[in-house]
Coordinates of C-alpha atoms in Angstrom, one line a residue:
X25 CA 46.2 30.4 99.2
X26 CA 43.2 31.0 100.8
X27 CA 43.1 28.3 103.5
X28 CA 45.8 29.6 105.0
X29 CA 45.1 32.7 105.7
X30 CA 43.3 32.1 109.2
X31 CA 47.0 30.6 110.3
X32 CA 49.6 32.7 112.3
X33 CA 53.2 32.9 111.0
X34 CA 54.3 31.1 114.0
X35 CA 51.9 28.4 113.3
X36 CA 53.6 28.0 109.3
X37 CA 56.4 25.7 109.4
X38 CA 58.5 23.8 106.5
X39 CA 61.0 22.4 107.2
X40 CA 64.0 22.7 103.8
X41 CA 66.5 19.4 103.7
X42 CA 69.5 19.8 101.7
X43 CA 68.2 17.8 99.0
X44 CA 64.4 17.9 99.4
X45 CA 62.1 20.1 99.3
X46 CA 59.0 20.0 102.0
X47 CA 55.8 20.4 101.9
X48 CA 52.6 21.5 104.4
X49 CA 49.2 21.1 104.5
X50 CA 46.9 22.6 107.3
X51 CA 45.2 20.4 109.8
X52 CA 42.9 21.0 111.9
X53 CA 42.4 19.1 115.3
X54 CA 39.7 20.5 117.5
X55 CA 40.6 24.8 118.1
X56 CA 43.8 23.9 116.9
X57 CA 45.4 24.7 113.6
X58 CA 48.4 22.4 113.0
X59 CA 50.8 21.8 110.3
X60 CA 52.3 18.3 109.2
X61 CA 55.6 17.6 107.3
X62 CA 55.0 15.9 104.0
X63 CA 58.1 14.7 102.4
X64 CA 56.8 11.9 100.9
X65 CA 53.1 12.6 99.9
X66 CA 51.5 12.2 96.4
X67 CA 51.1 14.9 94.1
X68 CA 47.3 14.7 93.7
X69 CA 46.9 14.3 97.4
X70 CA 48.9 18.0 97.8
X71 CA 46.9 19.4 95.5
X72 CA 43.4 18.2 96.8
X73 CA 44.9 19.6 99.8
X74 CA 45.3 23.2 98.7
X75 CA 48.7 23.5 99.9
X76 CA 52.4 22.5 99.5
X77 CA 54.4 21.4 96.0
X78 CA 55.3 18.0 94.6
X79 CA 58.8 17.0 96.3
X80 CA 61.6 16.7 94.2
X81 CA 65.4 17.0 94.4
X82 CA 66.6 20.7 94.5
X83 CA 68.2 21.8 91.1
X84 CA 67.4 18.7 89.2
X85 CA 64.7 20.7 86.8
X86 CA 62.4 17.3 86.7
X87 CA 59.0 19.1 86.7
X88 CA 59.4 19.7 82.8
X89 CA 62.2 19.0 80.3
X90 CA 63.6 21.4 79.6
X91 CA 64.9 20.4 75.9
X92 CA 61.3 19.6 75.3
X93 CA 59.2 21.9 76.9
X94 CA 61.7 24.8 78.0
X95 CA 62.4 26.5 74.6
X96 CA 59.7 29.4 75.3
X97 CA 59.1 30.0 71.7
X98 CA 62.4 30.7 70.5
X99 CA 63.8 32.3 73.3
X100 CA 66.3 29.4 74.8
X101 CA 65.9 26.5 76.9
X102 CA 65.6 27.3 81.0
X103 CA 69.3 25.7 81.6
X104 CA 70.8 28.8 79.3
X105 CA 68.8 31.4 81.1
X106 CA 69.8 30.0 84.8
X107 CA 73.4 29.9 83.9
X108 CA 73.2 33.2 81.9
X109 CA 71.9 35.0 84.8
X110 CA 71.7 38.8 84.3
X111 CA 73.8 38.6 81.3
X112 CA 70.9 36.5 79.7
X113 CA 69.4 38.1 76.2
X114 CA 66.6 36.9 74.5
X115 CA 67.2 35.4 70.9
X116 CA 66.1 37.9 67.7
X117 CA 62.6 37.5 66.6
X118 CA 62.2 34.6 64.1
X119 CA 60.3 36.6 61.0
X120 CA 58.3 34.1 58.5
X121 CA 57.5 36.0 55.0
X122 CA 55.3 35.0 52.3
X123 CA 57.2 37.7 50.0
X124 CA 60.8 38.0 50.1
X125 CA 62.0 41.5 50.7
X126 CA 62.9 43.2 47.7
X127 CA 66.8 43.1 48.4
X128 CA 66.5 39.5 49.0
X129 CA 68.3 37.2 47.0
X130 CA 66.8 34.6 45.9
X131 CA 67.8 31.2 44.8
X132 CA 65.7 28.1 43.3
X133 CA 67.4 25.3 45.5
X134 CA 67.3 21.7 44.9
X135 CA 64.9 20.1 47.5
X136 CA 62.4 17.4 46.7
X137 CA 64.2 14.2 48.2
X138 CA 65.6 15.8 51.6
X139 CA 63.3 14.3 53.3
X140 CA 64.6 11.0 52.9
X141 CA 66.6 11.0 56.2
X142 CA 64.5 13.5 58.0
X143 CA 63.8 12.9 61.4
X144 CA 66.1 10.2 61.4
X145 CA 64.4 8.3 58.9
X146 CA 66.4 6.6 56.5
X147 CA 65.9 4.8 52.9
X148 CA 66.7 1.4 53.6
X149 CA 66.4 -2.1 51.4
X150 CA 63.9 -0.9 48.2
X151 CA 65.0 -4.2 46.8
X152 CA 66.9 -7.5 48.6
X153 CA 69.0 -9.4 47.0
X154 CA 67.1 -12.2 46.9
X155 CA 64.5 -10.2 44.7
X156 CA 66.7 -7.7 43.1
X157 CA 65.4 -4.6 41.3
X158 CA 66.7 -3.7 37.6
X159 CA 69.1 -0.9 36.8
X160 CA 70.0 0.2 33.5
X161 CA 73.3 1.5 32.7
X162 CA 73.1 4.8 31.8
X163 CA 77.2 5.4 30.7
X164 CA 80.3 4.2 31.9
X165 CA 84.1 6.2 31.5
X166 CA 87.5 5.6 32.6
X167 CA 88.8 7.3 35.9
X168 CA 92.7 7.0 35.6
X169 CA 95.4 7.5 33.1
X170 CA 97.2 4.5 31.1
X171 CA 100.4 5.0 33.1
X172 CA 98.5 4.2 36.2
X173 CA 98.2 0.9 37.6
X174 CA 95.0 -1.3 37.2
X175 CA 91.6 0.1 35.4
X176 CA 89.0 2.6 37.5
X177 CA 85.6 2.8 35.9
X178 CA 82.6 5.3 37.1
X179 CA 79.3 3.8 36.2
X180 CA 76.1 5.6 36.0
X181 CA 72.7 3.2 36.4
X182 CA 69.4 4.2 36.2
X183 CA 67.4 3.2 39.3
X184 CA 63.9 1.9 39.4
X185 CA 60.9 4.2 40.4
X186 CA 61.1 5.2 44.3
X187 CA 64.8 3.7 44.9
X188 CA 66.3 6.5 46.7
X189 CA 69.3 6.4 49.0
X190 CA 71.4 9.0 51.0
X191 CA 75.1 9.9 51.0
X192 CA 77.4 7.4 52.9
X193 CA 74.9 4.4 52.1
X194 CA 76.1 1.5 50.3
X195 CA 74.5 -0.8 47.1
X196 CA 74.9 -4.0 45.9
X197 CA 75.3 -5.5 42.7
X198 CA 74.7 -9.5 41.9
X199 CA 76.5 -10.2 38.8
X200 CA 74.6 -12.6 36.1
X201 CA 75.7 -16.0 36.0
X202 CA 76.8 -19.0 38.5
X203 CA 79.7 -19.8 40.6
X204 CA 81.6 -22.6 38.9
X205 CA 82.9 -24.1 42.6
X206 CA 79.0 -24.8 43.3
X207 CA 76.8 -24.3 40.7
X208 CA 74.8 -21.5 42.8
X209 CA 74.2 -17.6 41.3
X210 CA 76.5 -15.1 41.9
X211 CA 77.1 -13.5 45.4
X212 CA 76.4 -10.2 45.6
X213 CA 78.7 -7.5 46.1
X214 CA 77.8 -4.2 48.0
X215 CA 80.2 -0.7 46.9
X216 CA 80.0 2.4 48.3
X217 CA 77.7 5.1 46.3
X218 CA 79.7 7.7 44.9
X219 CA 76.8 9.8 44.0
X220 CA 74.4 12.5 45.9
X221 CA 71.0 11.2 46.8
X222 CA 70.0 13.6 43.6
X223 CA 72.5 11.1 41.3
X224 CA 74.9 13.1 38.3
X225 CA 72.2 14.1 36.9
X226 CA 70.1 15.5 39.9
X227 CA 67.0 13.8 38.5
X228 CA 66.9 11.7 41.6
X229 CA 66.7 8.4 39.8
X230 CA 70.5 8.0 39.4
X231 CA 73.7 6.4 41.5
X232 CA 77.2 6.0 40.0
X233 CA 79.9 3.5 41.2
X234 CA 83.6 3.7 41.4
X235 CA 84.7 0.4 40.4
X236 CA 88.4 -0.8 40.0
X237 CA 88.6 -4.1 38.2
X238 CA 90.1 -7.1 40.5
X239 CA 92.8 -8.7 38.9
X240 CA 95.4 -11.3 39.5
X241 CA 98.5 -10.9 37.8
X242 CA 101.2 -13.9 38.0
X243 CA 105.2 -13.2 39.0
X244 CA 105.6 -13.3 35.3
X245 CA 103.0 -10.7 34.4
X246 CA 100.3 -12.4 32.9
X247 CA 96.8 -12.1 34.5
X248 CA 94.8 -15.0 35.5
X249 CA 91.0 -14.8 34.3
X250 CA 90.0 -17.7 36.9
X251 CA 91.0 -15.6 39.7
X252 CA 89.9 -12.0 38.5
X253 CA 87.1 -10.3 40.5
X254 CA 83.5 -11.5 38.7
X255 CA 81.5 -8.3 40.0
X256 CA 84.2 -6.0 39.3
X257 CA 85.1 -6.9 35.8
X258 CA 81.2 -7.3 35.2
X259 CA 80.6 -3.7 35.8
X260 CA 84.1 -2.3 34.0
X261 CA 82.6 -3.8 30.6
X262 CA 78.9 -3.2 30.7
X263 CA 77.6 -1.1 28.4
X264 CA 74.9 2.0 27.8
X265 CA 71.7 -0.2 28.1
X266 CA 72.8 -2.8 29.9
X267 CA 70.4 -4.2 33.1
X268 CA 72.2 -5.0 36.4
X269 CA 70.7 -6.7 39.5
X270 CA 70.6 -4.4 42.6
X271 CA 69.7 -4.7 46.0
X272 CA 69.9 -2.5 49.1
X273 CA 70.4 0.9 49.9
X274 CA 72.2 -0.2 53.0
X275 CA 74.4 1.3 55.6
X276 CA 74.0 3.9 58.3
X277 CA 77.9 3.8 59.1
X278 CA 79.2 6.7 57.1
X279 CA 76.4 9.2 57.5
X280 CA 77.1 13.0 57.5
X281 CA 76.8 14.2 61.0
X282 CA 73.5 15.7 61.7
X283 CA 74.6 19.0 62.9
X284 CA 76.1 21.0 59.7
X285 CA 78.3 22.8 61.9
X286 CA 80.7 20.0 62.8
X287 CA 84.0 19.5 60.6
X288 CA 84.3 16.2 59.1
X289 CA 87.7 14.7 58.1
X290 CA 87.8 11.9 55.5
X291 CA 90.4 9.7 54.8
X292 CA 90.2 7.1 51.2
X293 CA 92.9 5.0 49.6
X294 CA 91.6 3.8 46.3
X295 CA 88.4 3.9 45.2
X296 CA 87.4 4.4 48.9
X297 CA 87.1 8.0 47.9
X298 CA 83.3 6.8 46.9
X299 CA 81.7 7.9 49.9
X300 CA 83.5 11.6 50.0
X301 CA 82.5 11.8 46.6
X302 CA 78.8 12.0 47.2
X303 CA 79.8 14.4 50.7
X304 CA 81.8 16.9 48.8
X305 CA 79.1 17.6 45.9
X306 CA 76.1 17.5 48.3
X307 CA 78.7 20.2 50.5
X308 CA 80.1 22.4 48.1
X309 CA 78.4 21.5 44.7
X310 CA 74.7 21.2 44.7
X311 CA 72.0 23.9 45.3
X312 CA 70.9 22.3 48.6
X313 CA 69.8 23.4 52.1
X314 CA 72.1 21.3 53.0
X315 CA 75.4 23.0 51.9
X316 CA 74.1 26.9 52.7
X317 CA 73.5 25.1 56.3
X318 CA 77.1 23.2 55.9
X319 CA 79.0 25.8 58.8
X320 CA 82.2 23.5 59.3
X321 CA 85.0 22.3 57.3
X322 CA 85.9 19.4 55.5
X323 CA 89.3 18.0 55.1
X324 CA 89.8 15.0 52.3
X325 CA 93.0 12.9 52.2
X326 CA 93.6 10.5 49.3
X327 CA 96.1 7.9 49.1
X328 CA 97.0 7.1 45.5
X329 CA 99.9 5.3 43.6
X330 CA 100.6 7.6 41.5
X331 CA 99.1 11.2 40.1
X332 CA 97.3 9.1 37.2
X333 CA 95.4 7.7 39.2
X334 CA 94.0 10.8 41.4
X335 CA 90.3 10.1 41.1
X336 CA 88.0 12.8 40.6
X337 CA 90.6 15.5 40.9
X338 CA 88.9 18.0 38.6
X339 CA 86.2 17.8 40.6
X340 CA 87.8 18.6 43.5
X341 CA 89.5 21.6 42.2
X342 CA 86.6 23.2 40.9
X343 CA 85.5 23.2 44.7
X344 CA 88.4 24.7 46.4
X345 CA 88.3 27.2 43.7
X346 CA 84.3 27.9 44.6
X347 CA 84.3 27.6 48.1
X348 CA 85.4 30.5 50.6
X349 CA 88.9 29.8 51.6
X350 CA 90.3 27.4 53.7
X351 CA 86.4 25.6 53.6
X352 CA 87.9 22.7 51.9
X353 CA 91.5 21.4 52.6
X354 CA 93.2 18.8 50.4
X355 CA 95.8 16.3 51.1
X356 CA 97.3 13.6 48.5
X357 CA 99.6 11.0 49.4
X358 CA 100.8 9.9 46.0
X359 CA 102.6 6.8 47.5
X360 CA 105.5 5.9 44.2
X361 CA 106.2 10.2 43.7
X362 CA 106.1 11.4 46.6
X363 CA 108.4 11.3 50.0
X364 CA 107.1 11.5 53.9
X365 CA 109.2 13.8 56.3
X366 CA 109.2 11.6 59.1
X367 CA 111.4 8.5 57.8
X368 CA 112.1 9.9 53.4
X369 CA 110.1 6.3 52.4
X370 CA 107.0 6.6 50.6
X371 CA 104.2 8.6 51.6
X372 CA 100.9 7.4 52.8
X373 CA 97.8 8.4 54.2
X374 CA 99.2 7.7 58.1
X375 CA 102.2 9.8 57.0
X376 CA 100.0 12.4 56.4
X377 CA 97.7 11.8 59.5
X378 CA 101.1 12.3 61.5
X379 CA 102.2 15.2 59.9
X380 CA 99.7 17.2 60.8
X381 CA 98.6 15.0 63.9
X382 CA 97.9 18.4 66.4
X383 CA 95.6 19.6 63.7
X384 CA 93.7 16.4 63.7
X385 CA 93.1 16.3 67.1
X386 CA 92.7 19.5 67.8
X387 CA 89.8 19.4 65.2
X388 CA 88.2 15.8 66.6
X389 CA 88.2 17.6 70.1
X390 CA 86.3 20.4 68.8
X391 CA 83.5 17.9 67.4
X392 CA 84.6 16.9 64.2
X393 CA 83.6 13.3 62.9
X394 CA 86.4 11.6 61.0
X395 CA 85.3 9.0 58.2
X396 CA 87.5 5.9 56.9
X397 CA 87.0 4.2 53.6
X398 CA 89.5 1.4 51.9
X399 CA 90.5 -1.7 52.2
X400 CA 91.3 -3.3 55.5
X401 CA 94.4 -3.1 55.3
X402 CA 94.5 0.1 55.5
X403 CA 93.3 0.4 58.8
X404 CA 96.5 -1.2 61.0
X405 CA 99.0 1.6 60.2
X406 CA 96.7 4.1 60.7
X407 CA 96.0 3.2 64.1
X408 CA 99.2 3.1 65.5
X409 CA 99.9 6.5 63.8
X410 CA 97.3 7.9 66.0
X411 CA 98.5 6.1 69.0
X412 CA 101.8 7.7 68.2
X413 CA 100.2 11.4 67.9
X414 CA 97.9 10.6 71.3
X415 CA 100.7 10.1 73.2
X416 CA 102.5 13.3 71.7
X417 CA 99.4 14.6 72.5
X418 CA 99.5 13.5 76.0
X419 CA 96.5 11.6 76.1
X420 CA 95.6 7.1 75.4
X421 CA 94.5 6.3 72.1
X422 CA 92.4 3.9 73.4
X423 CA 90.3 6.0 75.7
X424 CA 90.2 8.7 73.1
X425 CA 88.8 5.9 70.2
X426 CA 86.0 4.7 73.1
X427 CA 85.1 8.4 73.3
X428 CA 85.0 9.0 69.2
X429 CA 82.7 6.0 69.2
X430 CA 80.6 7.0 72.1
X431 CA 80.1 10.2 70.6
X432 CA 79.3 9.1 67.4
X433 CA 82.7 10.4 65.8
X434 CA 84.4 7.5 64.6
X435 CA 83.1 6.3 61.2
X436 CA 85.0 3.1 59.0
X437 CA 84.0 1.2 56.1
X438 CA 87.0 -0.9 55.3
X439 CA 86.7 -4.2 53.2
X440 CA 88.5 -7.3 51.8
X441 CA 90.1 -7.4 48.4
X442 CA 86.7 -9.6 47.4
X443 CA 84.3 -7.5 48.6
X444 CA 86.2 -4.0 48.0
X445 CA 85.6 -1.3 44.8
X446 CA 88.8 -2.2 43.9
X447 CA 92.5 -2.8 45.5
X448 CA 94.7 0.3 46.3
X449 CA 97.7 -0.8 44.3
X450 CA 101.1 0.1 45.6

């Protein structure tokens, strides 16, 4: 810096604090050159001066941030190089093409509504329900066998023009007609979406439900129409053509986690499996970005009465049998057939949670997000089967829940009998 230049080294002093870093600007007093401490000036009036730096604390990289401003075209933000040191390399050059090269293979991938929850956007209430939109039914099957308790419908609708939604997001259904007790229409009811954002059909104008049919049966066996679920037994009996009141999307509870290369554990009883449903194809069934991105596992256990009743197990199989191994693990807790190890009574899904309790953990501690769906009920015994494998674990299950949640690991949609897909018989 030029000013400086007519000043002798003895006349240069700056004074370093521990924790602040000094600056000096030139005075001059008569003959005399002098120097002054500035600890506290302001920026500008450093720079005006021709000498000296803003102060800030030492190490606390506050000139720039370095997530935003430190990535040097591709070649790493300044914390990695500081802490690399001499070890440091710079990243691969990042090569855009026009032309694929000629041993490239190359795939036509299904892409027009991923950017539905880009940039943390997020398709939310198209319709409310007090305006609904229509649907039309599009097709309706059985899920379950006749041996298995209680009656599992997947329903297909057709959605109205620009109703989008994304996996983990809920709808809800208003059933026609009015409420005998007052008179007023029909509450709605919200379920789980058990389809991509792409729908069955990957037109991207299509959701399916997984409905089980509420119903009251009396000590004596007979079923008691006034008390059987209205939204439920609505949607089990409609028929190809049919319109049906929706409302929503809503829900940002049971997301996927936005960086593909966490593991994410789901746990259903019931028809609770909705939600995975819609994860697993858009993971290891659809041509997507996102499942050639997808670098973690998935783990999926289903709590069922009976193997009847396995929802969607074909499904599942074909993906195990498609995916590189040990990509997707599968655990079933058929509760009447089978048997757990830790007391011979029925098996669960906490039965299974505590059987392999180190891998669970092990996997949350490594990042992996863990996803609940069922009824409430459900929810009680598998908390205190994970406060029985944190303390085998050596560590409180109630600091390690705060910490799930903090992190954004922790993920339940659990609901009441009403206001459920269906009930998890037993």
């Amino acid at each position: 810096m030029t000013i400086l230049k007519s000043l002798s080294a003895a006349a240069l002093v700056a004074i370093a604090s521990k924790h602040t870093a000094c600056a000096f600007v030139p005075q001059q007093k008569g003959s005399q050159l002098t120097t002054r401490l500035l600890d506290q000036l302001d920026p500008v009036q450093i720079k005006q001066a021709g000498a000296g730096i803003p102060t800030v604390s030492a190490g606390g990289l506050l000139v720039f941030d370095p997530d935003a401003n430190g990535k040097l075209q591709g070649t790493h933000d300044l914390q990695s190089r500081i802490l690399g040191g001499a070890a440091f390399k710079l990243a691969p050059p990042q090569i855009s093409l026009d032309v694929p090269p000629l041993d490239a293979t190359v795939e036509d991938a299904q892409h027009f509504l991923e950017h539905l929850d880009a940039d943390g956007n997020l398709p939310l209430n198209f319709a409310k329900p007090q305006a609904p939109a229509k649907a039309t039914v599009l097709g309706r099957a059985k899920l379950i066998t006749d041996d298995a308790p209680g009656d599992i419908e997947h329903v297909v609708l057709k959605l109205p023009e620009g109703f989008h939604y994304v996996e983990g997001q809920s709808l809800s259904v208003i059933p026609p007609g009015v409420d005998p007790k007052n008179g007023r229409k029909n509450k709605p009811r919200l379920y789980s979406i058990a389809s991509t954002r792409y729908g069955d059909l990957l037109d991207g104008n299509t959701i399916s439900l997984c409905v089980r049919r509420a119903e009251f049966i009396e000590p004596d066996g007979t079923k008691d129409p006034a008390k059987q679920g209205v939204c439920s037994n609505f949607l089990c009996d409609v028929k190809a053509g049919d319109e049906v009141d929706v409302a929503g999307p809503v829900g940002k509870t049971m997301l996927l986690p936005e960086d593909p290369n966490k593991d994410i554990i789901m746990i259903a009883t019931g028809t609770g499996i909705a939600p995975f449903r819609g994860f697993l194809h858009r993971l290891f069934m659809e041509n997507t970005l996102a499942k050639h991105m997808f670098g973690g596992n998935a783990w999926l256990v289903l709590g069922v009465p009976v193997s009847g009743g396995l929802l969607y197990k074909e499904e599942f199989d074909c993906m195990q049998r498609t995916s590189s191994p040990g990509k997707l693990k599968i655990d079933y807790a058929i509760s009447r057939e089978m048997t757990n190890s830790i007391d011979g009574g029925k098996l669960y899904v906490q039965h299974v949670i505590a059987q392999n309790g180190k891998e669970l953990f092990d996997r949350i501690d490594a990042g992996a997000h863990v996803y609940f769906c069922g009824l409430k009920g459900m929810m009680p015994p598998i908390l205190d089967t994970l406060d029985e494998v944190a303390k085998s674990q050596g560590c409180v299950w109630s600091e390690k829940l705060s910490e799930l949640k903090k992190n954004n690991q922790w993920h339940v949609e659990s609901r009441t009998v009403q206001n459920m897909n269906g009930v998890d018989g037993r």
